[in-house]
mmCIF file with all atom_site columns, C-alpha atoms in Angstrom:
data_model
loop_
_atom_site.group_PDB
_atom_site.id
_atom_site.type_symbol
_atom_site.label_atom_id
_atom_site.label_alt_id
_atom_site.label_comp_id
_atom_site.label_asym_id
_atom_site.label_entity_id
_atom_site.label_seq_id
_atom_site.pdbx_PDB_ins_code
_atom_site.Cartn_x
_atom_site.Cartn_y
_atom_site.Cartn_z
_atom_site.occupancy
_atom_site.B_iso_or_equiv
_atom_site.pdbx_formal_charge
_atom_site.auth_seq_id
_atom_site.auth_comp_id
_atom_site.auth_asym_id
_atom_site.auth_atom_id
_atom_site.pdbx_PDB_model_num
ATOM 1   C CA . MET I 1 1   ? 13.064  17.390  -14.400 1.00 0.00 ? 1   MET I CA 1
ATOM 2   C CA . THR I 1 2   ? 10.338  15.521  -12.553 1.00 0.00 ? 2   THR I CA 1
ATOM 3   C CA . SER I 1 3   ? 6.730   15.419  -13.526 1.00 0.00 ? 3   SER I CA 1
ATOM 4   C CA . PRO I 1 4   ? 4.181   17.051  -11.222 1.00 0.00 ? 4   PRO I CA 1
ATOM 5   C CA . PRO I 1 5   ? 2.622   14.668  -8.703  1.00 0.00 ? 5   PRO I CA 1
ATOM 6   C CA . ARG I 1 6   ? -0.636  13.070  -9.704  1.00 0.00 ? 6   ARG I CA 1
ATOM 7   C CA . PRO I 1 7   ? -3.639  14.072  -7.582  1.00 0.00 ? 7   PRO I CA 1
ATOM 8   C CA . ASP I 1 8   ? -4.228  10.492  -6.411  1.00 0.00 ? 8   ASP I CA 1
ATOM 9   C CA . ASP I 1 9   ? -0.618  10.093  -5.196  1.00 0.00 ? 9   ASP I CA 1
ATOM 10  C CA . ALA I 1 10  ? -1.604  11.884  -1.989  1.00 0.00 ? 10  ALA I CA 1
ATOM 11  C CA . HIS I 1 11  ? -3.868  8.969   -1.018  1.00 0.00 ? 11  HIS I CA 1
ATOM 12  C CA . PRO I 1 12  ? -2.079  5.706   -1.956  1.00 0.00 ? 12  PRO I CA 1
ATOM 13  C CA . TYR I 1 13  ? -4.237  3.462   0.245   1.00 0.00 ? 13  TYR I CA 1
ATOM 14  C CA . LEU I 1 14  ? -7.451  4.800   -1.230  1.00 0.00 ? 14  LEU I CA 1
ATOM 15  C CA . ARG I 1 15  ? -6.023  4.335   -4.725  1.00 0.00 ? 15  ARG I CA 1
ATOM 16  C CA . ALA I 1 16  ? -5.088  0.710   -3.882  1.00 0.00 ? 16  ALA I CA 1
ATOM 17  C CA . ALA I 1 17  ? -8.571  0.019   -2.502  1.00 0.00 ? 17  ALA I CA 1
ATOM 18  C CA . THR I 1 18  ? -10.144 1.478   -5.644  1.00 0.00 ? 18  THR I CA 1
ATOM 19  C CA . ALA I 1 19  ? -7.905  -0.686  -7.814  1.00 0.00 ? 19  ALA I CA 1
ATOM 20  C CA . GLY I 1 20  ? -8.985  -3.734  -5.809  1.00 0.00 ? 20  GLY I CA 1
ATOM 21  C CA . VAL I 1 21  ? -12.665 -2.948  -6.332  1.00 0.00 ? 21  VAL I CA 1
ATOM 22  C CA . ARG I 1 22  ? -12.083 -2.414  -10.069 1.00 0.00 ? 22  ARG I CA 1
ATOM 23  C CA . HIS I 1 23  ? -10.193 -5.712  -10.323 1.00 0.00 ? 23  HIS I CA 1
ATOM 24  C CA . HIS I 1 24  ? -13.026 -7.545  -8.581  1.00 0.00 ? 24  HIS I CA 1
ATOM 25  C CA . ALA I 1 25  ? -15.655 -5.933  -10.825 1.00 0.00 ? 25  ALA I CA 1
ATOM 26  C CA . ARG I 1 26  ? -13.691 -6.932  -13.942 1.00 0.00 ? 26  ARG I CA 1
ATOM 27  C CA . ALA I 1 27  ? -13.404 -10.494 -12.617 1.00 0.00 ? 27  ALA I CA 1
ATOM 28  C CA . LEU I 1 28  ? -17.189 -10.629 -12.260 1.00 0.00 ? 28  LEU I CA 1
ATOM 29  C CA . ASP I 1 29  ? -17.616 -9.410  -15.870 1.00 0.00 ? 29  ASP I CA 1
ATOM 30  C CA . ARG I 1 30  ? -15.607 -12.276 -17.372 1.00 0.00 ? 30  ARG I CA 1
ATOM 31  C CA . PRO I 1 31  ? -17.502 -14.661 -19.634 1.00 0.00 ? 31  PRO I CA 1
ATOM 32  C CA . ALA I 1 32  ? -17.099 -17.566 -17.173 1.00 0.00 ? 32  ALA I CA 1
ATOM 33  C CA . PRO I 1 33  ? -20.286 -18.751 -15.483 1.00 0.00 ? 33  PRO I CA 1
ATOM 34  C CA . PRO I 1 34  ? -21.093 -16.281 -12.717 1.00 0.00 ? 34  PRO I CA 1
ATOM 35  C CA . LYS I 1 35  ? -20.371 -17.471 -9.196  1.00 0.00 ? 35  LYS I CA 1
ATOM 36  C CA . PRO I 1 36  ? -23.377 -16.967 -6.918  1.00 0.00 ? 36  PRO I CA 1
ATOM 37  C CA . VAL I 1 37  ? -22.991 -14.303 -4.261  1.00 0.00 ? 37  VAL I CA 1
ATOM 38  C CA . ASP I 1 38  ? -22.222 -15.627 -0.806  1.00 0.00 ? 38  ASP I CA 1
ATOM 39  C CA . ARG I 1 39  ? -22.022 -14.240 2.707   1.00 0.00 ? 39  ARG I CA 1
ATOM 40  C CA . VAL I 1 40  ? -18.226 -13.899 2.597   1.00 0.00 ? 40  VAL I CA 1
ATOM 41  C CA . HIS I 1 41  ? -18.463 -11.712 -0.510  1.00 0.00 ? 41  HIS I CA 1
ATOM 42  C CA . LEU I 1 42  ? -21.063 -9.445  1.092   1.00 0.00 ? 42  LEU I CA 1
ATOM 43  C CA . ASP I 1 43  ? -19.103 -9.281  4.351   1.00 0.00 ? 43  ASP I CA 1
ATOM 44  C CA . VAL I 1 44  ? -16.018 -8.006  2.507   1.00 0.00 ? 44  VAL I CA 1
ATOM 45  C CA . LEU I 1 45  ? -18.117 -5.539  0.501   1.00 0.00 ? 45  LEU I CA 1
ATOM 46  C CA . HIS I 1 46  ? -19.751 -4.297  3.710   1.00 0.00 ? 46  HIS I CA 1
ATOM 47  C CA . ALA I 1 47  ? -16.310 -3.806  5.284   1.00 0.00 ? 47  ALA I CA 1
ATOM 48  C CA . HIS I 1 48  ? -15.276 -1.712  2.275   1.00 0.00 ? 48  HIS I CA 1
ATOM 49  C CA . LEU I 1 49  ? -18.457 0.375   2.405   1.00 0.00 ? 49  LEU I CA 1
ATOM 50  C CA . THR I 1 50  ? -18.123 1.063   6.125   1.00 0.00 ? 50  THR I CA 1
ATOM 51  C CA . ALA I 1 51  ? -14.473 2.066   5.665   1.00 0.00 ? 51  ALA I CA 1
ATOM 52  C CA . LEU I 1 52  ? -15.580 4.528   2.972   1.00 0.00 ? 52  LEU I CA 1
ATOM 53  C CA . HIS I 1 53  ? -18.337 5.654   5.341   1.00 0.00 ? 53  HIS I CA 1
ATOM 54  C CA . ARG I 1 54  ? -15.741 6.541   8.008   1.00 0.00 ? 54  ARG I CA 1
ATOM 55  C CA . LEU I 1 55  ? -13.607 8.343   5.418   1.00 0.00 ? 55  LEU I CA 1
ATOM 56  C CA . LEU I 1 56  ? -16.538 10.433  4.163   1.00 0.00 ? 56  LEU I CA 1
ATOM 57  C CA . ASP I 1 57  ? -17.464 11.267  7.739   1.00 0.00 ? 57  ASP I CA 1
ATOM 58  C CA . GLN I 1 58  ? -13.979 12.663  8.349   1.00 0.00 ? 58  GLN I CA 1
ATOM 59  C CA . LEU I 1 59  ? -13.904 14.523  5.034   1.00 0.00 ? 59  LEU I CA 1
ATOM 60  C CA . ALA I 1 60  ? -17.310 16.105  5.664   1.00 0.00 ? 60  ALA I CA 1
ATOM 61  C CA . ASP I 1 61  ? -16.205 17.278  9.111   1.00 0.00 ? 61  ASP I CA 1
ATOM 62  C CA . THR I 1 62  ? -13.019 18.892  7.784   1.00 0.00 ? 62  THR I CA 1
ATOM 63  C CA . ALA I 1 63  ? -14.665 20.429  4.691   1.00 0.00 ? 63  ALA I CA 1
ATOM 64  C CA . ARG I 1 64  ? -17.684 21.904  6.448   1.00 0.00 ? 64  ARG I CA 1
ATOM 65  C CA . PRO I 1 65  ? -16.101 24.911  8.270   1.00 0.00 ? 65  PRO I CA 1
ATOM 66  C CA . PRO I 1 66  ? -14.183 26.438  5.340   1.00 0.00 ? 66  PRO I CA 1
ATOM 67  C CA . HIS I 1 67  ? -16.526 25.206  2.576   1.00 0.00 ? 67  HIS I CA 1
ATOM 68  C CA . PRO I 1 68  ? -20.079 24.655  3.900   1.00 0.00 ? 68  PRO I CA 1
ATOM 69  C CA . GLY I 1 69  ? -21.550 23.757  0.509   1.00 0.00 ? 69  GLY I CA 1
ATOM 70  C CA . ALA I 1 70  ? -18.953 21.056  -0.128  1.00 0.00 ? 70  ALA I CA 1
ATOM 71  C CA . GLY I 1 71  ? -19.402 19.810  3.436   1.00 0.00 ? 71  GLY I CA 1
ATOM 72  C CA . ARG I 1 72  ? -23.156 19.434  2.878   1.00 0.00 ? 72  ARG I CA 1
ATOM 73  C CA . HIS I 1 73  ? -22.589 17.409  -0.291  1.00 0.00 ? 73  HIS I CA 1
ATOM 74  C CA . LEU I 1 74  ? -20.063 15.173  1.480   1.00 0.00 ? 74  LEU I CA 1
ATOM 75  C CA . ALA I 1 75  ? -22.526 14.732  4.345   1.00 0.00 ? 75  ALA I CA 1
ATOM 76  C CA . THR I 1 76  ? -25.173 13.682  1.802   1.00 0.00 ? 76  THR I CA 1
ATOM 77  C CA . ALA I 1 77  ? -22.732 11.183  0.286   1.00 0.00 ? 77  ALA I CA 1
ATOM 78  C CA . HIS I 1 78  ? -22.055 9.933   3.828   1.00 0.00 ? 78  HIS I CA 1
ATOM 79  C CA . THR I 1 79  ? -25.783 9.298   4.298   1.00 0.00 ? 79  THR I CA 1
ATOM 80  C CA . ARG I 1 80  ? -26.146 7.555   0.924   1.00 0.00 ? 80  ARG I CA 1
ATOM 81  C CA . LEU I 1 81  ? -23.180 5.319   1.701   1.00 0.00 ? 81  LEU I CA 1
ATOM 82  C CA . TRP I 1 82  ? -24.845 4.365   4.970   1.00 0.00 ? 82  TRP I CA 1
ATOM 83  C CA . GLN I 1 83  ? -27.974 3.403   3.021   1.00 0.00 ? 83  GLN I CA 1
ATOM 84  C CA . ALA I 1 84  ? -25.868 1.240   0.689   1.00 0.00 ? 84  ALA I CA 1
ATOM 85  C CA . SER I 1 85  ? -24.115 -0.497  3.587   1.00 0.00 ? 85  SER I CA 1
ATOM 86  C CA . ALA I 1 86  ? -27.471 -1.090  5.310   1.00 0.00 ? 86  ALA I CA 1
ATOM 87  C CA . ALA I 1 87  ? -28.816 -2.744  2.144   1.00 0.00 ? 87  ALA I CA 1
ATOM 88  C CA . VAL I 1 88  ? -25.713 -4.971  1.893   1.00 0.00 ? 88  VAL I CA 1
ATOM 89  C CA . HIS I 1 89  ? -26.088 -5.882  5.585   1.00 0.00 ? 89  HIS I CA 1
ATOM 90  C CA . ASP I 1 90  ? -29.729 -6.818  5.019   1.00 0.00 ? 90  ASP I CA 1
ATOM 91  C CA . ALA I 1 91  ? -28.810 -8.906  1.959   1.00 0.00 ? 91  ALA I CA 1
ATOM 92  C CA . PHE I 1 92  ? -26.129 -10.693 4.016   1.00 0.00 ? 92  PHE I CA 1
ATOM 93  C CA . HIS I 1 93  ? -28.768 -11.897 6.453   1.00 0.00 ? 93  HIS I CA 1
ATOM 94  C CA . LEU I 1 94  ? -31.068 -13.081 3.660   1.00 0.00 ? 94  LEU I CA 1
ATOM 95  C CA . LEU I 1 95  ? -28.442 -15.427 2.215   1.00 0.00 ? 95  LEU I CA 1
ATOM 96  C CA . PRO I 1 96  ? -28.195 -18.947 3.620   1.00 0.00 ? 96  PRO I CA 1
ATOM 97  C CA . ALA I 1 97  ? -25.372 -19.625 6.056   1.00 0.00 ? 97  ALA I CA 1
ATOM 98  C CA . ALA I 1 98  ? -22.634 -22.052 5.101   1.00 0.00 ? 98  ALA I CA 1
ATOM 99  C CA . ALA I 1 99  ? -23.416 -25.690 5.731   1.00 0.00 ? 99  ALA I CA 1
ATOM 100 C CA . PRO I 1 100 ? -22.492 -26.728 9.309   1.00 0.00 ? 100 PRO I CA 1
ATOM 101 C CA . ASP I 1 101 ? -20.145 -29.457 8.071   1.00 0.00 ? 101 ASP I CA 1
ATOM 102 C CA . SER I 1 102 ? -18.428 -27.108 5.634   1.00 0.00 ? 102 SER I CA 1
ATOM 103 C CA . ALA I 1 103 ? -14.689 -26.566 6.110   1.00 0.00 ? 103 ALA I CA 1
ATOM 104 C CA . GLU I 1 104 ? -15.113 -22.786 5.767   1.00 0.00 ? 104 GLU I CA 1
ATOM 105 C CA . CYS I 1 105 ? -17.570 -22.548 8.657   1.00 0.00 ? 105 CYS I CA 1
ATOM 106 C CA . ARG I 1 106 ? -15.290 -22.755 11.705  1.00 0.00 ? 106 ARG I CA 1
ATOM 107 C CA . PRO I 1 107 ? -16.213 -19.770 13.896  1.00 0.00 ? 107 PRO I CA 1
ATOM 108 C CA . GLU I 1 108 ? -14.288 -21.172 16.871  1.00 0.00 ? 108 GLU I CA 1
ATOM 109 C CA . ARG I 1 109 ? -11.084 -20.687 14.845  1.00 0.00 ? 109 ARG I CA 1
ATOM 110 C CA . LEU I 1 110 ? -11.724 -17.017 14.152  1.00 0.00 ? 110 LEU I CA 1
ATOM 111 C CA . PRO I 1 111 ? -10.307 -14.663 16.803  1.00 0.00 ? 111 PRO I CA 1
ATOM 112 C CA . GLU I 1 112 ? -13.013 -12.063 16.114  1.00 0.00 ? 112 GLU I CA 1
ATOM 113 C CA . GLY I 1 113 ? -15.803 -14.610 16.457  1.00 0.00 ? 113 GLY I CA 1
ATOM 114 C CA . PRO I 1 114 ? -18.354 -15.855 13.913  1.00 0.00 ? 114 PRO I CA 1
ATOM 115 C CA . PRO I 1 115 ? -18.590 -13.749 10.733  1.00 0.00 ? 115 PRO I CA 1
ATOM 116 C CA . VAL I 1 116 ? -22.251 -12.980 11.358  1.00 0.00 ? 116 VAL I CA 1
ATOM 117 C CA . LEU I 1 117 ? -21.275 -11.202 14.564  1.00 0.00 ? 117 LEU I CA 1
ATOM 118 C CA . THR I 1 118 ? -18.420 -9.353  12.867  1.00 0.00 ? 118 THR I CA 1
ATOM 119 C CA . ILE I 1 119 ? -20.612 -7.789  10.165  1.00 0.00 ? 119 ILE I CA 1
ATOM 120 C CA . CYS I 1 120 ? -23.283 -6.921  12.731  1.00 0.00 ? 120 CYS I CA 1
ATOM 121 C CA . GLN I 1 121 ? -20.770 -5.292  15.079  1.00 0.00 ? 121 GLN I CA 1
ATOM 122 C CA . ARG I 1 122 ? -19.328 -3.280  12.190  1.00 0.00 ? 122 ARG I CA 1
ATOM 123 C CA . HIS I 1 123 ? -22.823 -2.265  11.096  1.00 0.00 ? 123 HIS I CA 1
ATOM 124 C CA . LEU I 1 124 ? -23.829 -1.201  14.607  1.00 0.00 ? 124 LEU I CA 1
ATOM 125 C CA . ALA I 1 125 ? -20.685 0.933   14.929  1.00 0.00 ? 125 ALA I CA 1
ATOM 126 C CA . ALA I 1 126 ? -21.396 2.647   11.594  1.00 0.00 ? 126 ALA I CA 1
ATOM 127 C CA . GLY I 1 127 ? -25.035 3.087   12.630  1.00 0.00 ? 127 GLY I CA 1
ATOM 128 C CA . HIS I 1 128 ? -23.958 4.840   15.805  1.00 0.00 ? 128 HIS I CA 1
ATOM 129 C CA . VAL I 1 129 ? -21.959 7.382   13.762  1.00 0.00 ? 129 VAL I CA 1
ATOM 130 C CA . ILE I 1 130 ? -24.749 8.050   11.249  1.00 0.00 ? 130 ILE I CA 1
ATOM 131 C CA . ARG I 1 131 ? -27.423 8.446   13.917  1.00 0.00 ? 131 ARG I CA 1
ATOM 132 C CA . ARG I 1 132 ? -25.252 10.881  15.859  1.00 0.00 ? 132 ARG I CA 1
ATOM 133 C CA . LYS I 1 133 ? -25.026 13.195  12.843  1.00 0.00 ? 133 LYS I CA 1
ATOM 134 C CA . THR I 1 134 ? -28.179 12.510  10.810  1.00 0.00 ? 134 THR I CA 1
ATOM 135 C CA . THR I 1 135 ? -31.895 12.669  11.463  1.00 0.00 ? 135 THR I CA 1
ATOM 136 C CA . PRO I 1 136 ? -34.212 9.774   10.595  1.00 0.00 ? 136 PRO I CA 1
ATOM 137 C CA . ALA I 1 137 ? -35.865 12.004  7.967   1.00 0.00 ? 137 ALA I CA 1
ATOM 138 C CA . ASP I 1 138 ? -32.487 12.524  6.265   1.00 0.00 ? 138 ASP I CA 1
ATOM 139 C CA . LEU I 1 139 ? -31.869 8.774   6.232   1.00 0.00 ? 139 LEU I CA 1
ATOM 140 C CA . ASN I 1 140 ? -35.143 8.151   4.391   1.00 0.00 ? 140 ASN I CA 1
ATOM 141 C CA . ARG I 1 141 ? -34.970 11.116  1.994   1.00 0.00 ? 141 ARG I CA 1
ATOM 142 C CA . PRO I 1 142 ? -34.442 10.160  -1.667  1.00 0.00 ? 142 PRO I CA 1
ATOM 143 C CA . HIS I 1 143 ? -31.331 11.382  -3.431  1.00 0.00 ? 143 HIS I CA 1
ATOM 144 C CA . THR I 1 144 ? -32.175 14.628  -5.259  1.00 0.00 ? 144 THR I CA 1
ATOM 145 C CA . THR I 1 145 ? -28.945 16.648  -5.434  1.00 0.00 ? 145 THR I CA 1
ATOM 146 C CA . THR I 1 146 ? -27.985 18.212  -8.741  1.00 0.00 ? 146 THR I CA 1
ATOM 147 C CA . CYS I 1 147 ? -24.686 19.337  -10.162 1.00 0.00 ? 147 CYS I CA 1
ATOM 148 C CA . ALA I 1 148 ? -23.513 22.555  -8.495  1.00 0.00 ? 148 ALA I CA 1
ATOM 149 C CA . ARG I 1 149 ? -21.814 23.888  -11.626 1.00 0.00 ? 149 ARG I CA 1
#
């Protein structure tokens, strides 16, 4: 006899991404001296947020016709995730760039170009999606939803 499938078995990639985020958060909580945040860290976090942004966009679109209330809540989560990714993008640009003589700063070796362009291109693409489906008033509205139960 086999056990019933777990609910998260239907989405193995999402489960793996969640495990990666949890692992990283636990690593930051260790008693070792905290490593200062850098642009690479924020770039990876922004990539994760924009991937979740795309996922929520798709989920909201598929949930809305049969379940309008759930679709509205997913659309609100989509907007809030955009706000989080915008804040991470802004923080990225406030951090100092790597030193020019640093071994890690070799944009000519990266096929996608300098990292600053990569995060900005990703952010512009996500911004295009959010502006197509959301009004400026919705983007600036504070989070006020309550539990529907």
